[in-house]
mmCIF file of C-alpha atoms in Angstrom:
data_model
loop_
_atom_site.group_PDB
_atom_site.id
_atom_site.type_symbol
_atom_site.label_atom_id
_atom_site.label_comp_id
_atom_site.label_asym_id
_atom_site.label_seq_id
_atom_site.Cartn_x
_atom_site.Cartn_y
_atom_site.Cartn_z
ATOM 1 C CA MET A 195 26.567 18.437 -22.912
ATOM 2 C CA GLN A 196 23.840 17.243 -20.615
ATOM 3 C CA PHE A 197 21.148 15.136 -22.170
ATOM 4 C CA GLY A 198 23.257 14.586 -25.384
ATOM 5 C CA LYS A 199 23.640 16.612 -28.552
ATOM 6 C CA HIS A 200 20.200 15.603 -29.965
ATOM 7 C CA TYR A 201 18.351 17.233 -26.930
ATOM 8 C CA ASP A 202 16.619 20.559 -27.762
ATOM 9 C CA ARG A 203 17.663 22.524 -24.650
ATOM 10 C CA ASP A 204 16.389 25.910 -25.966
ATOM 11 C CA GLY A 205 12.990 24.381 -26.857
ATOM 12 C CA ALA A 206 12.598 22.665 -23.539
ATOM 13 C CA ALA A 207 13.765 25.796 -21.666
ATOM 14 C CA ASN A 208 11.118 27.858 -23.390
ATOM 15 C CA VAL A 209 8.316 25.301 -22.498
ATOM 16 C CA LEU A 210 9.486 25.170 -18.935
ATOM 17 C CA GLN A 211 9.595 29.030 -18.707
ATOM 18 C CA GLY A 212 6.073 29.294 -19.859
ATOM 19 C CA LEU A 213 4.906 26.516 -17.613
ATOM 20 C CA ILE A 214 6.409 28.029 -14.449
ATOM 21 C CA SER A 215 5.108 31.502 -15.314
ATOM 22 C CA CYS A 216 1.569 30.061 -15.765
ATOM 23 C CA ARG A 217 1.661 28.257 -12.548
ATOM 24 C CA ILE A 218 2.865 31.376 -10.638
ATOM 25 C CA GLU A 219 -0.090 33.306 -12.164
ATOM 26 C CA GLU A 220 -2.517 30.643 -11.052
ATOM 27 C CA GLN A 221 -1.068 30.790 -7.578
ATOM 28 C CA LYS A 222 -1.631 34.489 -7.391
ATOM 29 C CA HIS A 223 -5.313 34.262 -8.394
ATOM 30 C CA ALA A 224 -5.933 31.236 -6.137
ATOM 31 C CA PRO A 225 -3.577 31.260 -3.243
ATOM 32 C CA GLY A 226 -3.523 28.161 -1.165
ATOM 33 C CA GLN A 227 -2.517 27.482 2.433
ATOM 34 C CA ASP A 228 -1.809 23.823 2.457
ATOM 35 C CA VAL A 229 -0.524 23.708 -1.217
ATOM 36 C CA GLN A 230 1.732 26.411 -2.522
ATOM 37 C CA TYR A 231 3.664 26.853 -5.760
ATOM 38 C CA PHE A 232 7.390 27.116 -4.995
ATOM 39 C CA GLY A 233 7.839 30.142 -7.406
ATOM 40 C CA ASN A 234 5.450 32.210 -5.263
ATOM 41 C CA ILE A 235 5.636 30.944 -1.615
ATOM 42 C CA ASN A 236 4.268 32.787 1.328
ATOM 43 C CA LEU A 237 5.552 31.662 4.790
ATOM 44 C CA ASP A 238 3.550 34.272 6.813
ATOM 45 C CA ASN A 239 0.945 31.891 8.034
ATOM 46 C CA THR A 240 3.144 28.902 8.573
ATOM 47 C CA VAL A 241 4.709 27.143 11.586
ATOM 48 C CA ILE A 242 7.470 24.562 11.973
ATOM 49 C CA HIS A 243 6.141 21.403 13.602
ATOM 50 C CA GLU A 244 8.268 18.728 15.109
ATOM 51 C CA GLY A 245 7.111 15.320 14.080
ATOM 52 C CA ALA A 246 7.497 11.763 15.522
ATOM 53 C CA ARG A 247 11.119 10.527 15.458
ATOM 54 C CA GLN A 248 11.918 8.043 12.737
ATOM 55 C CA ASN A 249 14.765 5.704 11.762
ATOM 56 C CA GLY A 250 16.938 5.457 14.707
ATOM 57 C CA GLY A 251 15.255 8.275 16.640
ATOM 58 C CA ARG A 252 16.269 11.096 14.506
ATOM 59 C CA ARG A 253 14.382 14.345 15.002
ATOM 60 C CA ILE A 254 12.248 15.740 12.144
ATOM 61 C CA TRP A 255 10.624 19.154 11.655
ATOM 62 C CA LYS A 256 8.125 19.997 9.049
ATOM 63 C CA LEU A 257 6.536 23.148 7.634
ATOM 64 C CA ALA A 258 2.881 23.391 8.200
ATOM 65 C CA ALA A 259 0.165 25.960 7.388
ATOM 66 C CA ILE A 260 -1.790 27.541 10.173
ATOM 67 C CA PRO A 261 -5.640 27.257 9.159
ATOM 68 C CA ALA A 262 -8.210 29.727 10.124
ATOM 69 C CA ASN A 263 -9.403 27.591 13.071
ATOM 70 C CA GLY A 264 -5.758 27.517 14.373
ATOM 71 C CA VAL A 265 -5.684 23.641 14.368
ATOM 72 C CA ILE A 266 -2.685 22.288 12.560
ATOM 73 C CA GLU A 267 -3.643 19.124 10.639
ATOM 74 C CA HIS A 268 -1.660 19.048 7.388
ATOM 75 C CA GLU A 269 1.886 19.461 6.262
ATOM 76 C CA MET A 270 2.464 22.212 3.700
ATOM 77 C CA THR A 271 2.885 20.814 0.191
ATOM 78 C CA PHE A 272 4.969 22.577 -2.430
ATOM 79 C CA ARG A 273 4.858 22.216 -6.229
ATOM 80 C CA VAL A 274 7.993 22.782 -8.380
ATOM 81 C CA HIS A 275 8.666 22.307 -12.024
ATOM 82 C CA GLY A 276 11.908 21.341 -13.874
ATOM 83 C CA VAL A 277 13.645 19.058 -16.298
ATOM 84 C CA LEU A 278 14.685 15.590 -15.034
ATOM 85 C CA SER A 279 18.507 15.264 -15.051
ATOM 86 C CA LYS A 280 18.832 12.277 -12.812
ATOM 87 C CA ILE A 281 16.441 9.446 -11.871
ATOM 88 C CA ASN A 282 16.649 6.691 -9.331
ATOM 89 C CA LEU A 283 13.060 5.321 -9.119
ATOM 90 C CA VAL A 284 13.341 1.551 -9.602
ATOM 91 C CA PRO A 285 15.023 -0.191 -6.560
ATOM 92 C CA GLY A 286 18.269 -1.985 -6.996
ATOM 93 C CA GLU A 287 20.356 -4.359 -4.965
ATOM 94 C CA ILE A 288 21.244 -2.375 -1.721
ATOM 95 C CA SER A 289 22.347 -4.078 1.492
ATOM 96 C CA GLN A 290 20.513 -1.779 3.860
ATOM 97 C CA ALA A 291 16.823 -0.964 3.669
ATOM 98 C CA SER A 292 17.447 2.571 5.055
ATOM 99 C CA ALA A 293 19.400 3.370 1.927
ATOM 100 C CA LEU A 294 16.617 2.543 -0.425
ATOM 101 C CA THR A 295 15.595 5.913 -1.684
ATOM 102 C CA GLN A 296 13.403 7.038 -4.568
ATOM 103 C CA ARG A 297 15.156 10.094 -5.868
ATOM 104 C CA VAL A 298 15.098 12.590 -8.805
ATOM 105 C CA GLU A 299 17.129 15.664 -9.611
ATOM 106 C CA ILE A 300 15.623 18.498 -11.649
ATOM 107 C CA VAL A 301 17.364 21.405 -13.403
ATOM 108 C CA GLY A 302 16.207 24.561 -15.339
ATOM 109 C CA ILE A 303 18.416 24.210 -18.499
ATOM 110 C CA GLY A 304 18.511 28.005 -18.793
ATOM 111 C CA ALA A 305 14.967 28.837 -17.818
ATOM 112 C CA ALA A 306 15.288 32.013 -15.709
ATOM 113 C CA ALA A 307 12.010 31.358 -14.011
ATOM 114 C CA PHE A 308 13.537 28.112 -12.545
ATOM 115 C CA ASP A 309 16.500 29.856 -11.218
ATOM 116 C CA ASP A 310 14.325 32.588 -9.599
ATOM 117 C CA MET A 311 12.094 29.986 -8.135
ATOM 118 C CA ILE A 312 14.933 28.024 -6.483
ATOM 119 C CA LEU A 313 16.108 31.108 -4.872
ATOM 120 C CA ASN A 314 13.091 30.731 -2.501
ATOM 121 C CA THR A 315 15.068 27.828 -0.813
ATOM 122 C CA LYS A 316 16.721 30.625 1.146
ATOM 123 C CA LEU A 317 13.445 31.862 2.589
ATOM 124 C CA VAL A 318 12.818 28.340 3.815
ATOM 125 C CA THR A 319 16.351 27.867 5.194
ATOM 126 C CA ASP A 320 16.064 31.074 7.137
ATOM 127 C CA SER A 321 12.727 30.082 8.622
ATOM 128 C CA PHE A 322 14.203 26.906 10.006
ATOM 129 C CA ARG A 323 17.256 28.714 11.314
ATOM 130 C CA ARG A 324 15.108 31.235 13.315
ATOM 131 C CA PHE A 325 13.008 28.326 14.735
ATOM 132 C CA LEU A 326 15.915 26.077 15.710
ATOM 133 C CA GLY A 327 17.984 28.854 17.195
ATOM 134 C CA PRO A 328 21.569 30.096 16.600
ATOM 135 C CA GLN A 329 23.159 26.945 17.907
ATOM 136 C CA HIS A 330 21.942 25.145 14.814
ATOM 137 C CA SER A 331 22.847 25.932 11.206
ATOM 138 C CA PRO A 332 20.597 23.822 8.916
ATOM 139 C CA GLU A 333 21.834 23.561 5.346
ATOM 140 C CA TRP A 334 19.973 22.966 2.162
ATOM 141 C CA ASN A 335 22.448 22.047 -0.397
ATOM 142 C CA ILE A 336 21.460 23.329 -3.797
ATOM 143 C CA GLY A 337 24.056 22.060 -6.178
ATOM 144 C CA GLU A 338 25.101 22.929 -9.806
ATOM 145 C CA GLY A 339 25.739 20.610 -12.642
ATOM 146 C CA TYR A 340 26.501 21.461 -16.378
ATOM 147 C CA GLY A 341 26.072 25.044 -15.527
ATOM 148 C CA ASP A 342 22.499 24.469 -14.141
ATOM 149 C CA ILE A 343 21.214 24.954 -10.689
ATOM 150 C CA ARG A 344 19.790 21.536 -9.490
ATOM 151 C CA LEU A 345 17.203 20.547 -6.897
ATOM 152 C CA ASN A 346 17.191 17.019 -5.422
ATOM 153 C CA CYS A 347 13.876 15.622 -4.372
ATOM 154 C CA SER A 348 13.643 12.199 -2.637
ATOM 155 C CA ASN A 349 11.805 9.989 -0.205
ATOM 156 C CA LEU A 350 12.710 6.668 1.488
ATOM 157 C CA TYR A 351 10.881 3.652 0.329
ATOM 158 C CA LEU A 352 10.644 2.233 3.869
ATOM 159 C CA THR A 353 10.564 3.372 7.577
ATOM 160 C CA ARG A 354 11.918 1.314 10.487
ATOM 161 C CA ALA A 355 9.069 0.702 12.881
ATOM 162 C CA HIS A 356 11.044 0.696 16.088
ATOM 163 C CA GLY A 357 8.066 -0.701 17.868
ATOM 164 C CA ARG A 358 5.615 1.790 16.587
ATOM 165 C CA ASP A 359 2.325 0.678 15.213
ATOM 166 C CA TYR A 360 2.564 2.164 11.710
ATOM 167 C CA GLU A 361 -0.140 1.434 9.143
ATOM 168 C CA GLU A 362 1.379 -0.381 6.250
ATOM 169 C CA ILE A 363 0.487 0.936 2.946
ATOM 170 C CA PRO A 364 0.745 -1.175 -0.249
ATOM 171 C CA PHE A 365 3.251 -0.216 -2.854
ATOM 172 C CA GLY A 366 1.795 1.542 -5.966
ATOM 173 C CA PRO A 367 1.896 0.078 -9.414
ATOM 174 C CA GLY A 368 5.362 -0.397 -10.759
ATOM 175 C CA VAL A 369 7.159 0.821 -7.575
ATOM 176 C CA ASP A 370 8.551 -2.595 -6.559
ATOM 177 C CA PRO A 371 8.470 -4.607 -9.841
ATOM 178 C CA PHE A 372 10.921 -7.229 -8.785
ATOM 179 C CA GLY A 373 9.700 -7.742 -5.246
ATOM 180 C CA LYS A 374 12.935 -6.656 -3.618
ATOM 181 C CA PHE A 375 11.225 -5.094 -0.489
ATOM 182 C CA ALA A 376 9.786 -8.348 0.819
ATOM 183 C CA LYS A 377 12.675 -9.424 2.646
ATOM 184 C CA TYR A 378 12.801 -6.235 4.686
ATOM 185 C CA LYS A 379 9.454 -6.752 6.327
ATOM 186 C CA ALA A 380 11.044 -9.356 8.527
ATOM 187 C CA GLN A 381 13.613 -6.808 9.547
ATOM 188 C CA GLY A 382 11.100 -4.373 10.941
ATOM 189 C CA TYR A 383 10.731 -2.022 8.014
ATOM 190 C CA VAL A 384 7.346 -0.874 6.704
ATOM 191 C CA HIS A 385 6.008 1.118 3.799
ATOM 192 C CA THR A 386 4.093 3.925 5.567
ATOM 193 C CA ALA A 387 1.919 6.834 4.178
ATOM 194 C CA ALA A 388 4.925 9.075 4.609
ATOM 195 C CA ASN A 389 6.922 6.984 2.205
ATOM 196 C CA VAL A 390 4.321 6.901 -0.618
ATOM 197 C CA VAL A 391 5.217 8.614 -3.836
ATOM 198 C CA ARG A 392 2.517 8.724 -6.604
ATOM 199 C CA TYR A 393 3.444 8.845 -10.263
ATOM 200 C CA PHE A 394 1.226 10.552 -12.887
ATOM 201 C CA ARG A 395 1.344 11.776 -16.470
ATOM 202 C CA ARG A 396 -0.729 14.806 -17.361
ATOM 203 C CA GLY A 397 -3.279 14.662 -20.266
ATOM 204 C CA VAL A 398 -5.912 16.809 -21.692
ATOM 205 C CA GLY A 399 -9.614 16.081 -21.081
ATOM 206 C CA GLN A 400 -12.617 17.848 -22.496
ATOM 207 C CA ASP A 401 -12.421 20.979 -20.452
ATOM 208 C CA LYS A 402 -9.540 20.479 -18.018
ATOM 209 C CA ASP A 403 -6.231 18.662 -17.500
ATOM 210 C CA VAL A 404 -6.400 15.082 -16.419
ATOM 211 C CA LEU A 405 -3.920 13.148 -14.352
ATOM 212 C CA TYR A 406 -3.294 9.454 -15.256
ATOM 213 C CA ASP A 407 -1.440 7.031 -13.056
ATOM 214 C CA CYS A 408 1.858 5.781 -14.609
ATOM 215 C CA PHE A 409 4.753 3.637 -13.690
ATOM 216 C CA PRO A 410 8.145 5.032 -12.286
ATOM 217 C CA ALA A 411 9.942 3.366 -15.232
ATOM 218 C CA ASN A 412 8.014 5.668 -17.648
ATOM 219 C CA PHE A 413 10.113 8.740 -16.695
ATOM 220 C CA ARG A 414 13.292 9.608 -18.699
ATOM 221 C CA ALA A 415 16.124 12.186 -18.373
ATOM 222 C CA GLY A 416 14.942 15.321 -20.261
ATOM 223 C CA ASP A 417 11.278 15.107 -19.308
ATOM 224 C CA ILE A 418 9.611 18.148 -18.089
ATOM 225 C CA VAL A 419 7.964 17.275 -14.696
ATOM 226 C CA GLU A 420 6.181 18.636 -11.740
ATOM 227 C CA VAL A 421 7.413 17.513 -8.294
ATOM 228 C CA GLN A 422 5.039 17.784 -5.242
ATOM 229 C CA GLY A 423 6.452 17.385 -1.807
ATOM 230 C CA ASN A 424 7.077 18.722 1.701
ATOM 231 C CA ILE A 425 10.137 20.487 3.093
ATOM 232 C CA ILE A 426 11.554 18.869 6.079
ATOM 233 C CA ALA A 427 14.688 19.212 8.386
ATOM 234 C CA PHE A 428 16.173 16.288 10.247
ATOM 235 C CA THR A 429 19.120 15.402 12.399
ATOM 236 C CA THR A 430 21.861 13.271 10.644
ATOM 237 C CA LYS A 431 24.093 10.669 12.430
ATOM 238 C CA ASP A 432 26.657 13.331 13.295
ATOM 239 C CA ASN A 433 23.905 15.514 14.815
ATOM 240 C CA ALA A 434 23.956 18.028 11.988
ATOM 241 C CA ILE A 435 20.693 19.303 10.599
ATOM 242 C CA LYS A 436 19.871 18.895 6.912
ATOM 243 C CA ILE A 437 16.902 20.300 4.862
ATOM 244 C CA VAL A 438 15.523 18.293 2.012
ATOM 245 C CA PHE A 439 12.598 18.369 -0.465
ATOM 246 C CA GLN A 440 10.685 15.251 0.490
ATOM 247 C CA MET A 441 8.857 14.069 -2.676
ATOM 248 C CA ASN A 442 5.321 12.679 -2.535
ATOM 249 C CA ALA A 443 4.209 12.927 -6.223
ATOM 250 C CA LEU A 444 5.888 13.144 -9.628
ATOM 251 C CA THR A 445 3.974 14.155 -12.728
ATOM 252 C CA LEU A 446 5.146 13.991 -16.317
ATOM 253 C CA GLU A 447 4.180 17.239 -18.051
ATOM 254 C CA ASP A 448 5.963 16.989 -21.410
ATOM 255 C CA GLY A 449 8.023 14.026 -22.674
ATOM 256 C CA THR A 450 8.331 15.196 -26.339
ATOM 257 C CA PHE A 451 11.935 16.536 -26.038
ATOM 258 C CA SER A 452 13.434 13.435 -24.384
ATOM 259 C CA ARG A 453 11.472 11.166 -26.761
ATOM 260 C CA ALA A 454 12.725 13.130 -29.855
ATOM 261 C CA ALA A 455 16.328 13.033 -28.552
ATOM 262 C CA GLU A 456 16.016 9.229 -27.930
ATOM 263 C CA GLN A 457 14.818 8.619 -31.414
ATOM 264 C CA ALA A 458 17.499 10.698 -32.925
ATOM 265 C CA ARG A 459 20.090 8.773 -31.014
ATOM 266 C CA ALA A 460 18.556 5.464 -32.135
ATOM 267 C CA ARG A 461 18.736 6.606 -35.890
ATOM 268 C CA GLU A 462 22.332 7.607 -35.575
ATOM 269 C CA HIS A 463 23.487 4.317 -34.080
ATOM 270 C CA VAL A 464 21.573 1.994 -36.292
ATOM 271 C CA ALA A 465 23.742 1.149 -39.369
ATOM 272 C CA PRO A 466 21.926 1.310 -42.815
ATOM 273 C CA PRO A 467 21.380 -1.881 -44.587
ATOM 274 C CA ALA A 468 24.537 -3.007 -46.466
ATOM 275 C CA HIS A 469 24.516 -3.030 -50.307
ATOM 276 C CA ILE A 470 25.478 -6.470 -51.532
ATOM 277 C CA GLU A 471 27.317 -6.596 -54.934
ATOM 278 C CA LEU A 472 26.376 -9.923 -56.721
ATOM 279 C CA LYS A 473 29.298 -11.693 -58.429
ATOM 280 C CA ARG A 474 28.923 -13.391 -61.773
ATOM 281 C CA LYS A 475 29.594 -17.160 -61.835
ATOM 282 C CA ASN A 476 30.704 -18.760 -65.171
ATOM 283 C CA TRP A 477 30.515 -22.494 -65.275
ATOM 284 C CA TYR A 478 33.175 -22.705 -67.994
ATOM 285 C CA GLU A 479 35.779 -20.850 -65.861
ATOM 286 C CA GLU A 480 35.759 -23.740 -63.327
ATOM 287 C CA GLU A 481 37.916 -26.734 -63.997
ATOM 288 C CA ASP A 482 36.369 -30.107 -63.051
ATOM 289 C CA GLU A 483 39.103 -32.327 -61.509
ATOM 290 C CA ASP A 484 37.168 -35.426 -62.547
ATOM 291 C CA MET A 485 37.199 -34.488 -66.311
ATOM 292 C CA ASP A 486 39.805 -36.320 -68.420
ATOM 293 C CA VAL A 487 40.219 -33.759 -71.189
ATOM 294 C CA GLY A 488 42.756 -35.807 -73.049
ATOM 295 C CA ARG A 489 40.509 -38.927 -73.270
ATOM 296 C CA THR A 490 37.665 -36.729 -74.620
ATOM 297 C CA ARG A 491 40.039 -35.377 -77.370
ATOM 298 C CA ARG A 492 41.278 -38.878 -78.371
ATOM 299 C CA LYS A 493 37.579 -40.057 -78.840
ATOM 300 C CA PHE A 494 37.019 -37.217 -81.375
ATOM 301 C CA LYS A 495 40.253 -38.079 -83.208
ATOM 302 C CA ASP A 496 39.393 -41.781 -83.573
ATOM 303 C CA LEU A 497 35.808 -41.047 -84.665
ATOM 304 C CA ARG A 498 34.991 -43.058 -87.883
ATOM 305 C CA LEU A 499 32.076 -42.614 -90.332
ATOM 306 C CA VAL A 500 30.259 -45.968 -90.748
ATOM 307 C CA ASP A 501 27.082 -44.879 -92.512
ATOM 308 C CA GLY A 502 28.473 -44.304 -95.970
ATOM 309 C CA PRO A 503 30.461 -41.517 -97.744
ATOM 310 C CA SER A 504 30.508 -38.024 -96.550
ATOM 311 C CA ARG A 505 28.177 -35.613 -98.176
ATOM 312 C CA GLY A 506 29.588 -33.864 -101.331
ATOM 313 C CA VAL A 507 32.463 -36.427 -101.756
ATOM 314 C CA ASP A 508 32.389 -38.912 -104.749
ATOM 315 C CA LYS A 509 33.331 -42.490 -104.039
ATOM 316 C CA GLN A 510 35.981 -43.896 -106.246
#
């Protein structure tokens, strides 16, 4: 069972269902052009824009909104909610910098609103197919695990400059806690604005929600989160075209279910203190090897009274 037997799947699914429904209603009443909720996307006023080639010259296409003035300036950002099922946010030892990826996977654990929301990936895929033409067949692989539809969201930590003058952006707090990326700077890799992923946790202020910065290491499998990002298509090494959700922000919405499961697991695996039965120790049951019992008995046998007659006995 995913997340373990202590995880309240039904409770988390109900919270996720309500959260997605609430965000969809917000989108209906305040529709945005540059930022859209994935459960209620509208691609009518969008265009696919080809960006600068990156990492070995691969071609990249991005969805962008067409503003009222007709001048395209921003990528379209999408918001999606789910439950974290896989997390890869703290860099490990990898030989190639191009393989260093910050990645999460989210699932719906039975929330119907999540499954309906993920169906909108077909709308995006069809949009890319129309733009790229019949000779290309871009794929967006939406997998399944433990009976749940899952969505992968990722972003590279680094971009190879290839002689381009990229502005280098400092890493956010907790992104590179062990300084593993320093050695890649000499190899021509930089951390650009496109590689930035910000990490937040949502709190409640006096009259509105508040976002607080947090570390990537604060996230756990089973957390309910919001992922923000862009949808891009790019050419692979074998000239295929792949569509991915490029993550640029991850927000912790609710960590109570993962925390409760973790505490229950800890209680289960911590052994109760052992009861110690004290043993009685009698000194007279032990035999002292240095004691000469026979000698002591002889002393009592040879004992003589030298202070006069015994009491109660007449002397004759």
